[in-house]
Short mmCIF file of N, CA and C in Angstrom, two decimals:
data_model
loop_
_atom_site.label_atom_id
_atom_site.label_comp_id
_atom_site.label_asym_id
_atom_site.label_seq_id
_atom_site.Cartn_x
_atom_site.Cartn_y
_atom_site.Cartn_z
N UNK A 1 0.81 -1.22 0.00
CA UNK A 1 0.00 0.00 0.00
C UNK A 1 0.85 1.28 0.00
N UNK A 2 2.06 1.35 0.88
CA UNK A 2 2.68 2.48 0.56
C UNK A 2 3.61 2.49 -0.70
N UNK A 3 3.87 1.70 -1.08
CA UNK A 3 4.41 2.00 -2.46
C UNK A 3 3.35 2.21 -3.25
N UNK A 4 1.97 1.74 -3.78
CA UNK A 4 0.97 2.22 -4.21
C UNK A 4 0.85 3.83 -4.22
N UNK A 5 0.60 4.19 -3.04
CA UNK A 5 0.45 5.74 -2.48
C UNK A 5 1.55 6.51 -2.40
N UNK A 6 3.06 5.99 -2.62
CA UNK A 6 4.30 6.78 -3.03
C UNK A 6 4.33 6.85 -4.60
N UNK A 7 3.48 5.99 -5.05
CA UNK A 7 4.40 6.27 -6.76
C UNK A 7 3.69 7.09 -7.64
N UNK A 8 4.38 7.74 -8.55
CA UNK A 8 4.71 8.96 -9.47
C UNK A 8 3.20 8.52 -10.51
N UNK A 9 2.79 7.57 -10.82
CA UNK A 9 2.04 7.00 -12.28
C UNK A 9 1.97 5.36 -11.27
N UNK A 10 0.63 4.93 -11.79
CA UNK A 10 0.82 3.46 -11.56
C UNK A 10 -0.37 2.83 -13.17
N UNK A 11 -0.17 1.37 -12.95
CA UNK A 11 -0.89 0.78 -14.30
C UNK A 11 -1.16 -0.19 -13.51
N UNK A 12 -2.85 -0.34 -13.60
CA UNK A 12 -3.69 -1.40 -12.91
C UNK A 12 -4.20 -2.20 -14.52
N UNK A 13 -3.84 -3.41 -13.82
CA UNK A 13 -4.44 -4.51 -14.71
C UNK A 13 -5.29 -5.63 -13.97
N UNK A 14 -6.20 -5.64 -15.02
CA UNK A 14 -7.10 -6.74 -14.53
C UNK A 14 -8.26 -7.01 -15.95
N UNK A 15 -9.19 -7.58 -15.75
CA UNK A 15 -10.24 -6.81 -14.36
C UNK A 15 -10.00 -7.98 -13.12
N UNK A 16 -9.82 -9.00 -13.42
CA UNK A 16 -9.80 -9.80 -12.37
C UNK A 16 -8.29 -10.32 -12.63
N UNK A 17 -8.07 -11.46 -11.65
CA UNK A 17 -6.59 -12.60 -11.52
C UNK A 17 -6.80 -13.64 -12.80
N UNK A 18 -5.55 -13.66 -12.85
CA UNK A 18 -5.34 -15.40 -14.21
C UNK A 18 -6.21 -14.82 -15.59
N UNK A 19 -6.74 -15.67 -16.11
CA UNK A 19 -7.23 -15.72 -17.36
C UNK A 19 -8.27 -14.42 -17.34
N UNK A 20 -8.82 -14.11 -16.11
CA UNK A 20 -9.77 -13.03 -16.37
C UNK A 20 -8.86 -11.76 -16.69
N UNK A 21 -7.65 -11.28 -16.70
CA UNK A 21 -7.14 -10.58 -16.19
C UNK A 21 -6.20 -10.19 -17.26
N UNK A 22 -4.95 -9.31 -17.18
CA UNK A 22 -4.17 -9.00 -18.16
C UNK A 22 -4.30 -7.76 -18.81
N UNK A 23 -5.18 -7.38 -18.66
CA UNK A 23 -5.39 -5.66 -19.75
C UNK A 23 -5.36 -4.74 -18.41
N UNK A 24 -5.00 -3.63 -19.31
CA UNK A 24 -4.58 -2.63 -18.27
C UNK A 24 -6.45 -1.96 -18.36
N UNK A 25 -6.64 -1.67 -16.98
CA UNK A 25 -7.92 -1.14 -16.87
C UNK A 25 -7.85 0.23 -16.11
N UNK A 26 -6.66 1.00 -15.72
CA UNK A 26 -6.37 2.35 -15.42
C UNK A 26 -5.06 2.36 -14.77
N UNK A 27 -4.78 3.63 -15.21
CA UNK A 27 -3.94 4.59 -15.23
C UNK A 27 -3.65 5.69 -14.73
N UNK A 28 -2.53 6.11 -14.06
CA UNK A 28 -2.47 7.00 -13.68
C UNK A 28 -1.54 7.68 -12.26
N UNK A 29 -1.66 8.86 -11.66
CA UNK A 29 -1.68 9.17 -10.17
C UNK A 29 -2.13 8.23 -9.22
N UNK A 30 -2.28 7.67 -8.15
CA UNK A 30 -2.47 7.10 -7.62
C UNK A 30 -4.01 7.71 -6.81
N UNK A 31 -4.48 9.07 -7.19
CA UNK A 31 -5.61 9.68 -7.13
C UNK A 31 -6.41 9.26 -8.16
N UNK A 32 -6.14 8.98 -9.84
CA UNK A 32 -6.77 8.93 -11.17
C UNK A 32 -7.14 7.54 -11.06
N UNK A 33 -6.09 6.88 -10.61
CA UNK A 33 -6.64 5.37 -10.74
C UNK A 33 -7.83 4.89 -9.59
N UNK A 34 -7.78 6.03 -8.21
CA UNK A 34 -8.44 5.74 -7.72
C UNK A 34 -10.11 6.19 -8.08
N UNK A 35 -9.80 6.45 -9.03
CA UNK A 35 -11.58 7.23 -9.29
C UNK A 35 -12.05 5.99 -10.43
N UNK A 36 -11.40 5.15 -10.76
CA UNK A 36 -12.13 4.03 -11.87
C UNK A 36 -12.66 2.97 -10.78
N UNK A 37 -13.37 2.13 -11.70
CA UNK A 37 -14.19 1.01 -10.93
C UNK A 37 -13.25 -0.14 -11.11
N UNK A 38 -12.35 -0.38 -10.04
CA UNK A 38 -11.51 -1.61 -10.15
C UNK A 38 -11.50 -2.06 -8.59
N UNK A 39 -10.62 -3.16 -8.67
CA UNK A 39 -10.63 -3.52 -6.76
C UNK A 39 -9.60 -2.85 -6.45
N UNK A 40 -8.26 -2.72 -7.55
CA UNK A 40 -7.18 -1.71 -7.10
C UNK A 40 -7.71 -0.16 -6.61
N UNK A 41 -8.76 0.10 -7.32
CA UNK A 41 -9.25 1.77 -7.27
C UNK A 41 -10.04 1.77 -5.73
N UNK A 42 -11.12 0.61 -5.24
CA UNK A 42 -11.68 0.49 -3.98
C UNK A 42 -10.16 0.59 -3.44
N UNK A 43 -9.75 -0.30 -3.18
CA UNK A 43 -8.28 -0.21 -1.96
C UNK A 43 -7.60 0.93 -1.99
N UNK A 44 -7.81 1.40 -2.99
CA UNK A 44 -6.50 3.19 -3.13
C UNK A 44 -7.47 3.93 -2.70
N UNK A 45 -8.86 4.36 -2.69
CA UNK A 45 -9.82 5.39 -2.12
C UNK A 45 -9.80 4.82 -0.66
N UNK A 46 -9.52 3.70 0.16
CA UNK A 46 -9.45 3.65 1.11
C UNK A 46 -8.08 4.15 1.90
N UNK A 47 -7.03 3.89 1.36
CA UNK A 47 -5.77 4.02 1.39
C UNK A 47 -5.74 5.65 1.70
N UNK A 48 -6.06 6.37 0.62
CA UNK A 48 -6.21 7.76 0.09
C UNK A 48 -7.07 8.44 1.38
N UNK A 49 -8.12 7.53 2.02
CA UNK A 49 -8.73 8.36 2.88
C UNK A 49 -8.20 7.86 3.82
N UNK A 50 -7.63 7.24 4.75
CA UNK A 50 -7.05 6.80 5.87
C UNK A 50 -5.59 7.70 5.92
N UNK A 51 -4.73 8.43 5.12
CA UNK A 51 -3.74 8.22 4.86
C UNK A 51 -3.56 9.95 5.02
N UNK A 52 -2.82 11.02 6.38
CA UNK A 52 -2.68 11.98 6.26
C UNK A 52 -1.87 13.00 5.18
N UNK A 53 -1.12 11.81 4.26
CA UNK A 53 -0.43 13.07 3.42
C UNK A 53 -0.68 12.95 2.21
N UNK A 54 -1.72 12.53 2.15
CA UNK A 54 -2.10 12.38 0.32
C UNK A 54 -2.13 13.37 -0.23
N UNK A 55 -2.55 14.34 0.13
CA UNK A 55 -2.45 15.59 -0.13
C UNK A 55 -1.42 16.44 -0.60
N UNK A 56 -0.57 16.05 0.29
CA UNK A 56 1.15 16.45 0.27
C UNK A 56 1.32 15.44 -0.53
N UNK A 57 1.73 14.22 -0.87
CA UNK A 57 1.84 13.51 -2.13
C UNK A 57 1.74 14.04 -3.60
N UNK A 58 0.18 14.45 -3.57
CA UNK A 58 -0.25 14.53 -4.75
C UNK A 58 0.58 16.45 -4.88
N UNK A 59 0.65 16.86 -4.52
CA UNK A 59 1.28 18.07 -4.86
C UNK A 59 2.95 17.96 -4.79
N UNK A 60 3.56 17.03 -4.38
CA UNK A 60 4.67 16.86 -4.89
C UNK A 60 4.92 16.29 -6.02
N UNK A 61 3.63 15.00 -6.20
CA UNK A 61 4.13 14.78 -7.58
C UNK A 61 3.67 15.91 -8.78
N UNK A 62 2.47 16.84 -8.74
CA UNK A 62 2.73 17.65 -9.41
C UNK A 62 3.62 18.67 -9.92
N UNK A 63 4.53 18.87 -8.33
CA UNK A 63 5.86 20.35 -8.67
C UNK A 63 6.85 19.11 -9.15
N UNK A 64 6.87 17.80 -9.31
CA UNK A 64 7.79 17.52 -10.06
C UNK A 64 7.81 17.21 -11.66
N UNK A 65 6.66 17.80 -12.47
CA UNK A 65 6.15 17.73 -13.49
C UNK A 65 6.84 18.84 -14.10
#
């Protein structure tokens, strides 16, 4: 989870494990991916709200753009 919520861009694949699975189904900030309908996106909006510096996160990774 904290590498989830530390990194710069992430790429969720699924939709599900094994054969269901394999295509990338979002992209993004670790905020962007959390706004799609995936199980990665449920666990990162939880993450995201439990988590005091998301905030500070997401504006660092912007001034490093």
């Amino acid at each position: 989870p904290d590498v989830m919520l530390a990194a710069d861009y992430l790429v969720d694949l699924g939709p599900e494990a094994g054969d269901a699975g394999g295509r990338v189904v979002a992209t993004g900030t670790p905020e962007a991916v959390a706004a799609a309908d995936t199980h990665s996106a449920r666990a990162l909006r939880e993450l995201l709200r439990e988590s005091p510096n998301s905030a500070h996160r997401a504006a660092r990774r912007s001034s490093r753009r």
